[in-house]
Amino acid sequence: EVQLQASGGGLVQAGGSLRLSCAYSGFAFDDYAIGWFRQAPGKERMAVSCISRSDGSTYNADPAKGRFTTSSDNAKNTVYLQMNSLKPEDTAVYYCAALPSEWCALLSPYGVPYWGKGTQVTVSS
């Protein structure tokens, strides 16, 4: 059974940092990627970043570029999202998900097969 659990959210002031973790298990194949997504109130879910488990390639959506870093520790089956210089518009529920590696560069939530429960990130101004 595929399981993912995001953690590490919280309340932070603008300009601050948070590190989210995504613990995953139950993958039958190595050729999966882990994506980070977020959904703000009243808005559609959108991609933040994606990292391929097989070769470590990362892809960042525009809001993440220059501020967020995605990394993985395959020995711990954990993916991290380091978020720096946070802004109020980063406020959202953040989710991690597992998807086929070839979808990673698409940075799209549509059709993603496995989702974890989200973690709330709130950035105050």
mmCIF file with all atom_site columns, N, CA and C in Angstrom, residues 65-123:
data_model
loop_
_atom_site.group_PDB
_atom_site.id
_atom_site.type_symbol
_atom_site.label_atom_id
_atom_site.label_alt_id
_atom_site.label_comp_id
_atom_site.label_asym_id
_atom_site.label_entity_id
_atom_site.label_seq_id
_atom_site.pdbx_PDB_ins_code
_atom_site.Cartn_x
_atom_site.Cartn_y
_atom_site.Cartn_z
_atom_site.occupancy
_atom_site.B_iso_or_equiv
_atom_site.pdbx_formal_charge
_atom_site.auth_seq_id
_atom_site.auth_comp_id
_atom_site.auth_asym_id
_atom_site.auth_atom_id
_atom_site.pdbx_PDB_model_num
ATOM 1   N N  . LYS A 1 65  ? 11.015 28.825 -7.476  1.00 0.00 ? 65  LYS A N  1
ATOM 2   C CA . LYS A 1 65  ? 12.339 29.107 -8.022  1.00 0.00 ? 65  LYS A CA 1
ATOM 3   C C  . LYS A 1 65  ? 13.067 30.165 -7.217  1.00 0.00 ? 65  LYS A C  1
ATOM 4   N N  . GLY A 1 66  ? 14.273 29.826 -6.813  1.00 0.00 ? 66  GLY A N  1
ATOM 5   C CA . GLY A 1 66  ? 15.114 30.748 -6.068  1.00 0.00 ? 66  GLY A CA 1
ATOM 6   C C  . GLY A 1 66  ? 14.839 30.798 -4.576  1.00 0.00 ? 66  GLY A C  1
ATOM 7   N N  . ARG A 1 67  ? 13.748 30.164 -4.126  1.00 0.00 ? 67  ARG A N  1
ATOM 8   C CA . ARG A 1 67  ? 13.410 30.219 -2.700  1.00 0.00 ? 67  ARG A CA 1
ATOM 9   C C  . ARG A 1 67  ? 13.267 28.841 -2.063  1.00 0.00 ? 67  ARG A C  1
ATOM 10  N N  . PHE A 1 68  ? 12.781 27.888 -2.833  1.00 0.00 ? 68  PHE A N  1
ATOM 11  C CA . PHE A 1 68  ? 12.522 26.544 -2.294  1.00 0.00 ? 68  PHE A CA 1
ATOM 12  C C  . PHE A 1 68  ? 13.525 25.554 -2.871  1.00 0.00 ? 68  PHE A C  1
ATOM 13  N N  . THR A 1 69  ? 13.898 24.596 -2.040  1.00 0.00 ? 69  THR A N  1
ATOM 14  C CA . THR A 1 69  ? 14.797 23.530 -2.483  1.00 0.00 ? 69  THR A CA 1
ATOM 15  C C  . THR A 1 69  ? 14.203 22.182 -2.113  1.00 0.00 ? 69  THR A C  1
ATOM 16  N N  . THR A 1 70  ? 14.170 21.297 -3.088  1.00 0.00 ? 70  THR A N  1
ATOM 17  C CA . THR A 1 70  ? 13.662 19.945 -2.853  1.00 0.00 ? 70  THR A CA 1
ATOM 18  C C  . THR A 1 70  ? 14.816 18.964 -2.845  1.00 0.00 ? 70  THR A C  1
ATOM 19  N N  . SER A 1 71  ? 14.824 18.088 -1.850  1.00 0.00 ? 71  SER A N  1
ATOM 20  C CA . SER A 1 71  ? 15.884 17.101 -1.746  1.00 0.00 ? 71  SER A CA 1
ATOM 21  C C  . SER A 1 71  ? 15.293 15.794 -1.238  1.00 0.00 ? 71  SER A C  1
ATOM 22  N N  . SER A 1 72  ? 16.074 14.754 -1.330  1.00 0.00 ? 72  SER A N  1
ATOM 23  C CA . SER A 1 72  ? 15.580 13.453 -0.884  1.00 0.00 ? 72  SER A CA 1
ATOM 24  C C  . SER A 1 72  ? 16.648 12.685 -0.139  1.00 0.00 ? 72  SER A C  1
ATOM 25  N N  . ASP A 1 73  ? 16.208 11.868 0.773   1.00 0.00 ? 73  ASP A N  1
ATOM 26  C CA . ASP A 1 73  ? 17.066 10.925 1.474   1.00 0.00 ? 73  ASP A CA 1
ATOM 27  C C  . ASP A 1 73  ? 16.459 9.555  1.221   1.00 0.00 ? 73  ASP A C  1
ATOM 28  N N  . ASN A 1 74  ? 16.955 8.885  0.198   1.00 0.00 ? 74  ASN A N  1
ATOM 29  C CA . ASN A 1 74  ? 16.355 7.614  -0.200  1.00 0.00 ? 74  ASN A CA 1
ATOM 30  C C  . ASN A 1 74  ? 16.499 6.557  0.876   1.00 0.00 ? 74  ASN A C  1
ATOM 31  N N  . ALA A 1 75  ? 17.556 6.646  1.688   1.00 0.00 ? 75  ALA A N  1
ATOM 32  C CA . ALA A 1 75  ? 17.736 5.667  2.764   1.00 0.00 ? 75  ALA A CA 1
ATOM 33  C C  . ALA A 1 75  ? 16.630 5.799  3.809   1.00 0.00 ? 75  ALA A C  1
ATOM 34  N N  . LYS A 1 76  ? 16.120 7.011  3.959   1.00 0.00 ? 76  LYS A N  1
ATOM 35  C CA . LYS A 1 76  ? 15.055 7.250  4.934   1.00 0.00 ? 76  LYS A CA 1
ATOM 36  C C  . LYS A 1 76  ? 13.680 7.312  4.289   1.00 0.00 ? 76  LYS A C  1
ATOM 37  N N  . ASN A 1 77  ? 13.626 7.106  2.965   1.00 0.00 ? 77  ASN A N  1
ATOM 38  C CA . ASN A 1 77  ? 12.345 7.228  2.257   1.00 0.00 ? 77  ASN A CA 1
ATOM 39  C C  . ASN A 1 77  ? 11.649 8.534  2.610   1.00 0.00 ? 77  ASN A C  1
ATOM 40  N N  . THR A 1 78  ? 12.399 9.600  2.514   1.00 0.00 ? 78  THR A N  1
ATOM 41  C CA . THR A 1 78  ? 11.876 10.913 2.875   1.00 0.00 ? 78  THR A CA 1
ATOM 42  C C  . THR A 1 78  ? 12.330 11.949 1.856   1.00 0.00 ? 78  THR A C  1
ATOM 43  N N  . VAL A 1 79  ? 11.408 12.814 1.507   1.00 0.00 ? 79  VAL A N  1
ATOM 44  C CA . VAL A 1 79  ? 11.690 13.951 0.635   1.00 0.00 ? 79  VAL A CA 1
ATOM 45  C C  . VAL A 1 79  ? 11.434 15.225 1.430   1.00 0.00 ? 79  VAL A C  1
ATOM 46  N N  . TYR A 1 80  ? 12.280 16.211 1.212   1.00 0.00 ? 80  TYR A N  1
ATOM 47  C CA . TYR A 1 80  ? 12.182 17.468 1.953   1.00 0.00 ? 80  TYR A CA 1
ATOM 48  C C  . TYR A 1 80  ? 11.883 18.634 1.016   1.00 0.00 ? 80  TYR A C  1
ATOM 49  N N  . LEU A 1 81  ? 11.186 19.599 1.543   1.00 0.00 ? 81  LEU A N  1
ATOM 50  C CA . LEU A 1 81  ? 10.974 20.863 0.842   1.00 0.00 ? 81  LEU A CA 1
ATOM 51  C C  . LEU A 1 81  ? 11.423 21.974 1.775   1.00 0.00 ? 81  LEU A C  1
ATOM 52  N N  . GLN A 1 82  ? 12.589 22.516 1.499   1.00 0.00 ? 82  GLN A N  1
ATOM 53  C CA . GLN A 1 82  ? 13.105 23.628 2.280   1.00 0.00 ? 82  GLN A CA 1
ATOM 54  C C  . GLN A 1 82  ? 12.582 24.917 1.675   1.00 0.00 ? 82  GLN A C  1
ATOM 55  N N  . MET A 1 83  ? 11.848 25.667 2.460   1.00 0.00 ? 83  MET A N  1
ATOM 56  C CA . MET A 1 83  ? 11.223 26.888 1.974   1.00 0.00 ? 83  MET A CA 1
ATOM 57  C C  . MET A 1 83  ? 11.831 28.080 2.705   1.00 0.00 ? 83  MET A C  1
ATOM 58  N N  . ASN A 1 84  ? 12.453 28.953 1.958   1.00 0.00 ? 84  ASN A N  1
ATOM 59  C CA . ASN A 1 84  ? 13.070 30.156 2.507   1.00 0.00 ? 84  ASN A CA 1
ATOM 60  C C  . ASN A 1 84  ? 12.371 31.402 1.970   1.00 0.00 ? 84  ASN A C  1
ATOM 61  N N  . SER A 1 85  ? 12.610 32.501 2.632   1.00 0.00 ? 85  SER A N  1
ATOM 62  C CA . SER A 1 85  ? 12.037 33.790 2.194   1.00 0.00 ? 85  SER A CA 1
ATOM 63  C C  . SER A 1 85  ? 10.535 33.664 1.951   1.00 0.00 ? 85  SER A C  1
ATOM 64  N N  . LEU A 1 86  ? 9.860  33.084 2.904   1.00 0.00 ? 86  LEU A N  1
ATOM 65  C CA . LEU A 1 86  ? 8.433  32.831 2.737   1.00 0.00 ? 86  LEU A CA 1
ATOM 66  C C  . LEU A 1 86  ? 7.643  34.126 2.666   1.00 0.00 ? 86  LEU A C  1
ATOM 67  N N  . LYS A 1 87  ? 6.575  34.073 1.877   1.00 0.00 ? 87  LYS A N  1
ATOM 68  C CA . LYS A 1 87  ? 5.705  35.219 1.668   1.00 0.00 ? 87  LYS A CA 1
ATOM 69  C C  . LYS A 1 87  ? 4.278  34.856 2.087   1.00 0.00 ? 87  LYS A C  1
ATOM 70  N N  . PRO A 1 88  ? 3.466  35.838 2.417   1.00 0.00 ? 88  PRO A N  1
ATOM 71  C CA . PRO A 1 88  ? 2.076  35.523 2.775   1.00 0.00 ? 88  PRO A CA 1
ATOM 72  C C  . PRO A 1 88  ? 1.354  34.719 1.692   1.00 0.00 ? 88  PRO A C  1
ATOM 73  N N  . GLU A 1 89  ? 1.696  34.957 0.433   1.00 0.00 ? 89  GLU A N  1
ATOM 74  C CA . GLU A 1 89  ? 1.028  34.221 -0.648  1.00 0.00 ? 89  GLU A CA 1
ATOM 75  C C  . GLU A 1 89  ? 1.464  32.753 -0.725  1.00 0.00 ? 89  GLU A C  1
ATOM 76  N N  . ASP A 1 90  ? 2.421  32.360 0.088   1.00 0.00 ? 90  ASP A N  1
ATOM 77  C CA . ASP A 1 90  ? 2.790  30.946 0.177   1.00 0.00 ? 90  ASP A CA 1
ATOM 78  C C  . ASP A 1 90  ? 1.869  30.190 1.127   1.00 0.00 ? 90  ASP A C  1
ATOM 79  N N  . THR A 1 91  ? 0.995  30.908 1.797   1.00 0.00 ? 91  THR A N  1
ATOM 80  C CA . THR A 1 91  ? 0.058  30.271 2.713   1.00 0.00 ? 91  THR A CA 1
ATOM 81  C C  . THR A 1 91  ? -0.835 29.291 1.963   1.00 0.00 ? 91  THR A C  1
ATOM 82  N N  . ALA A 1 92  ? -0.857 28.052 2.415   1.00 0.00 ? 92  ALA A N  1
ATOM 83  C CA . ALA A 1 92  ? -1.610 26.999 1.738   1.00 0.00 ? 92  ALA A CA 1
ATOM 84  C C  . ALA A 1 92  ? -1.465 25.705 2.524   1.00 0.00 ? 92  ALA A C  1
ATOM 85  N N  . VAL A 1 93  ? -2.262 24.739 2.137   1.00 0.00 ? 93  VAL A N  1
ATOM 86  C CA . VAL A 1 93  ? -2.025 23.374 2.582   1.00 0.00 ? 93  VAL A CA 1
ATOM 87  C C  . VAL A 1 93  ? -1.067 22.736 1.577   1.00 0.00 ? 93  VAL A C  1
ATOM 88  N N  . TYR A 1 94  ? -0.004 22.179 2.074   1.00 0.00 ? 94  TYR A N  1
ATOM 89  C CA . TYR A 1 94  ? 1.015  21.563 1.227   1.00 0.00 ? 94  TYR A CA 1
ATOM 90  C C  . TYR A 1 94  ? 0.863  20.050 1.278   1.00 0.00 ? 94  TYR A C  1
ATOM 91  N N  . TYR A 1 95  ? 0.906  19.458 0.112   1.00 0.00 ? 95  TYR A N  1
ATOM 92  C CA . TYR A 1 95  ? 0.759  18.018 -0.035  1.00 0.00 ? 95  TYR A CA 1
ATOM 93  C C  . TYR A 1 95  ? 1.982  17.435 -0.731  1.00 0.00 ? 95  TYR A C  1
ATOM 94  N N  . CYS A 1 96  ? 2.323  16.207 -0.376  1.00 0.00 ? 96  CYS A N  1
ATOM 95  C CA . CYS A 1 96  ? 3.270  15.477 -1.200  1.00 0.00 ? 96  CYS A CA 1
ATOM 96  C C  . CYS A 1 96  ? 2.516  14.331 -1.877  1.00 0.00 ? 96  CYS A C  1
ATOM 97  N N  . ALA A 1 97  ? 3.032  13.929 -3.004  1.00 0.00 ? 97  ALA A N  1
ATOM 98  C CA . ALA A 1 97  ? 2.357  12.926 -3.820  1.00 0.00 ? 97  ALA A CA 1
ATOM 99  C C  . ALA A 1 97  ? 3.376  12.112 -4.588  1.00 0.00 ? 97  ALA A C  1
ATOM 100 N N  . ALA A 1 98  ? 2.983  10.914 -4.963  1.00 0.00 ? 98  ALA A N  1
ATOM 101 C CA . ALA A 1 98  ? 3.829  10.044 -5.779  1.00 0.00 ? 98  ALA A CA 1
ATOM 102 C C  . ALA A 1 98  ? 3.242  9.954  -7.174  1.00 0.00 ? 98  ALA A C  1
ATOM 103 N N  . LEU A 1 99  ? 4.108  10.064 -8.163  1.00 0.00 ? 99  LEU A N  1
ATOM 104 C CA . LEU A 1 99  ? 3.661  10.054 -9.545  1.00 0.00 ? 99  LEU A CA 1
ATOM 105 C C  . LEU A 1 99  ? 4.740  9.421  -10.413 1.00 0.00 ? 99  LEU A C  1
ATOM 106 N N  . PRO A 1 100 ? 4.362  8.961  -11.582 1.00 0.00 ? 100 PRO A N  1
ATOM 107 C CA . PRO A 1 100 ? 5.370  8.399  -12.481 1.00 0.00 ? 100 PRO A CA 1
ATOM 108 C C  . PRO A 1 100 ? 6.454  9.420  -12.794 1.00 0.00 ? 100 PRO A C  1
ATOM 109 N N  . SER A 1 101 ? 7.700  8.957  -12.834 1.00 0.00 ? 101 SER A N  1
ATOM 110 C CA . SER A 1 101 ? 8.814  9.877  -13.038 1.00 0.00 ? 101 SER A CA 1
ATOM 111 C C  . SER A 1 101 ? 8.669  10.711 -14.302 1.00 0.00 ? 101 SER A C  1
ATOM 112 N N  . GLU A 1 102 ? 8.108  10.114 -15.341 1.00 0.00 ? 102 GLU A N  1
ATOM 113 C CA . GLU A 1 102 ? 7.989  10.869 -16.600 1.00 0.00 ? 102 GLU A CA 1
ATOM 114 C C  . GLU A 1 102 ? 6.993  12.015 -16.499 1.00 0.00 ? 102 GLU A C  1
ATOM 115 N N  . TRP A 1 103 ? 6.208  12.049 -15.439 1.00 0.00 ? 103 TRP A N  1
ATOM 116 C CA . TRP A 1 103 ? 5.279  13.155 -15.231 1.00 0.00 ? 103 TRP A CA 1
ATOM 117 C C  . TRP A 1 103 ? 5.920  14.292 -14.440 1.00 0.00 ? 103 TRP A C  1
ATOM 118 N N  . CYS A 1 104 ? 7.077  14.046 -13.868 1.00 0.00 ? 104 CYS A N  1
ATOM 119 C CA . CYS A 1 104 ? 7.663  14.995 -12.903 1.00 0.00 ? 104 CYS A CA 1
ATOM 120 C C  . CYS A 1 104 ? 7.820  16.383 -13.527 1.00 0.00 ? 104 CYS A C  1
ATOM 121 N N  . ALA A 1 105 ? 8.394  16.434 -14.716 1.00 0.00 ? 105 ALA A N  1
ATOM 122 C CA . ALA A 1 105 ? 8.658  17.723 -15.359 1.00 0.00 ? 105 ALA A CA 1
ATOM 123 C C  . ALA A 1 105 ? 7.381  18.464 -15.737 1.00 0.00 ? 105 ALA A C  1
ATOM 124 N N  . LEU A 1 106 ? 6.266  17.758 -15.791 1.00 0.00 ? 106 LEU A N  1
ATOM 125 C CA . LEU A 1 106 ? 5.012  18.416 -16.163 1.00 0.00 ? 106 LEU A CA 1
ATOM 126 C C  . LEU A 1 106 ? 4.514  19.346 -15.075 1.00 0.00 ? 106 LEU A C  1
ATOM 127 N N  . LEU A 1 107 ? 4.902  19.059 -13.815 1.00 0.00 ? 107 LEU A N  1
ATOM 128 C CA . LEU A 1 107 ? 4.488  19.906 -12.686 1.00 0.00 ? 107 LEU A CA 1
ATOM 129 C C  . LEU A 1 107 ? 2.988  20.168 -12.714 1.00 0.00 ? 107 LEU A C  1
ATOM 130 N N  . SER A 1 108 ? 2.235  19.080 -12.761 1.00 0.00 ? 108 SER A N  1
ATOM 131 C CA . SER A 1 108 ? 0.783  19.181 -12.789 1.00 0.00 ? 108 SER A CA 1
ATOM 132 C C  . SER A 1 108 ? 0.182  18.221 -11.778 1.00 0.00 ? 108 SER A C  1
ATOM 133 N N  . PRO A 1 109 ? -0.871 18.657 -11.078 1.00 0.00 ? 109 PRO A N  1
ATOM 134 C CA . PRO A 1 109 ? -1.509 17.757 -10.113 1.00 0.00 ? 109 PRO A CA 1
ATOM 135 C C  . PRO A 1 109 ? -2.517 16.787 -10.745 1.00 0.00 ? 109 PRO A C  1
ATOM 136 N N  . TYR A 1 110 ? -2.834 17.014 -12.007 1.00 0.00 ? 110 TYR A N  1
ATOM 137 C CA . TYR A 1 110 ? -3.899 16.242 -12.625 1.00 0.00 ? 110 TYR A CA 1
ATOM 138 C C  . TYR A 1 110 ? -3.460 14.812 -12.899 1.00 0.00 ? 110 TYR A C  1
ATOM 139 N N  . GLY A 1 111 ? -4.269 13.885 -12.433 1.00 0.00 ? 111 GLY A N  1
ATOM 140 C CA . GLY A 1 111 ? -3.998 12.476 -12.656 1.00 0.00 ? 111 GLY A CA 1
ATOM 141 C C  . GLY A 1 111 ? -2.993 11.855 -11.712 1.00 0.00 ? 111 GLY A C  1
ATOM 142 N N  . VAL A 1 112 ? -2.444 12.656 -10.794 1.00 0.00 ? 112 VAL A N  1
ATOM 143 C CA . VAL A 1 112 ? -1.464 12.106 -9.860  1.00 0.00 ? 112 VAL A CA 1
ATOM 144 C C  . VAL A 1 112 ? -2.123 11.021 -9.027  1.00 0.00 ? 112 VAL A C  1
ATOM 145 N N  . PRO A 1 113 ? -1.527 9.829  -8.996  1.00 0.00 ? 113 PRO A N  1
ATOM 146 C CA . PRO A 1 113 ? -2.244 8.690  -8.418  1.00 0.00 ? 113 PRO A CA 1
ATOM 147 C C  . PRO A 1 113 ? -2.241 8.591  -6.897  1.00 0.00 ? 113 PRO A C  1
ATOM 148 N N  . TYR A 1 114 ? -1.190 9.071  -6.255  1.00 0.00 ? 114 TYR A N  1
ATOM 149 C CA . TYR A 1 114 ? -1.088 8.846  -4.813  1.00 0.00 ? 114 TYR A CA 1
ATOM 150 C C  . TYR A 1 114 ? -0.823 10.166 -4.091  1.00 0.00 ? 114 TYR A C  1
ATOM 151 N N  . TRP A 1 115 ? -1.660 10.423 -3.105  1.00 0.00 ? 115 TRP A N  1
ATOM 152 C CA . TRP A 1 115 ? -1.566 11.658 -2.347  1.00 0.00 ? 115 TRP A CA 1
ATOM 153 C C  . TRP A 1 115 ? -1.445 11.355 -0.863  1.00 0.00 ? 115 TRP A C  1
ATOM 154 N N  . GLY A 1 116 ? -0.675 12.185 -0.174  1.00 0.00 ? 116 GLY A N  1
ATOM 155 C CA . GLY A 1 116 ? -0.655 12.129 1.267   1.00 0.00 ? 116 GLY A CA 1
ATOM 156 C C  . GLY A 1 116 ? -1.559 13.199 1.837   1.00 0.00 ? 116 GLY A C  1
ATOM 157 N N  . LYS A 1 117 ? -1.773 13.143 3.125   1.00 0.00 ? 117 LYS A N  1
ATOM 158 C CA . LYS A 1 117 ? -2.507 14.210 3.793   1.00 0.00 ? 117 LYS A CA 1
ATOM 159 C C  . LYS A 1 117 ? -1.634 15.452 3.832   1.00 0.00 ? 117 LYS A C  1
ATOM 160 N N  . GLY A 1 118 ? -2.260 16.593 3.785   1.00 0.00 ? 118 GLY A N  1
ATOM 161 C CA . GLY A 1 118 ? -1.499 17.827 3.718   1.00 0.00 ? 118 GLY A CA 1
ATOM 162 C C  . GLY A 1 118 ? -1.055 18.343 5.075   1.00 0.00 ? 118 GLY A C  1
ATOM 163 N N  . THR A 1 119 ? -0.197 19.338 4.997   1.00 0.00 ? 119 THR A N  1
ATOM 164 C CA . THR A 1 119 ? 0.251  20.043 6.189   1.00 0.00 ? 119 THR A CA 1
ATOM 165 C C  . THR A 1 119 ? 0.080  21.545 5.942   1.00 0.00 ? 119 THR A C  1
ATOM 166 N N  . GLN A 1 120 ? -0.472 22.231 6.925   1.00 0.00 ? 120 GLN A N  1
ATOM 167 C CA . GLN A 1 120 ? -0.804 23.655 6.756   1.00 0.00 ? 120 GLN A CA 1
ATOM 168 C C  . GLN A 1 120 ? 0.438  24.511 6.945   1.00 0.00 ? 120 GLN A C  1
ATOM 169 N N  . VAL A 1 121 ? 0.645  25.404 6.007   1.00 0.00 ? 121 VAL A N  1
ATOM 170 C CA . VAL A 1 121 ? 1.685  26.432 6.128   1.00 0.00 ? 121 VAL A CA 1
ATOM 171 C C  . VAL A 1 121 ? 0.991  27.781 6.110   1.00 0.00 ? 121 VAL A C  1
ATOM 172 N N  . THR A 1 122 ? 1.240  28.567 7.141   1.00 0.00 ? 122 THR A N  1
ATOM 173 C CA . THR A 1 122 ? 0.656  29.894 7.233   1.00 0.00 ? 122 THR A CA 1
ATOM 174 C C  . THR A 1 122 ? 1.779  30.903 7.411   1.00 0.00 ? 122 THR A C  1
ATOM 175 N N  . VAL A 1 123 ? 1.822  31.876 6.518   1.00 0.00 ? 123 VAL A N  1
ATOM 176 C CA . VAL A 1 123 ? 2.851  32.908 6.562   1.00 0.00 ? 123 VAL A CA 1
ATOM 177 C C  . VAL A 1 123 ? 2.166  34.230 6.885   1.00 0.00 ? 123 VAL A C  1
#
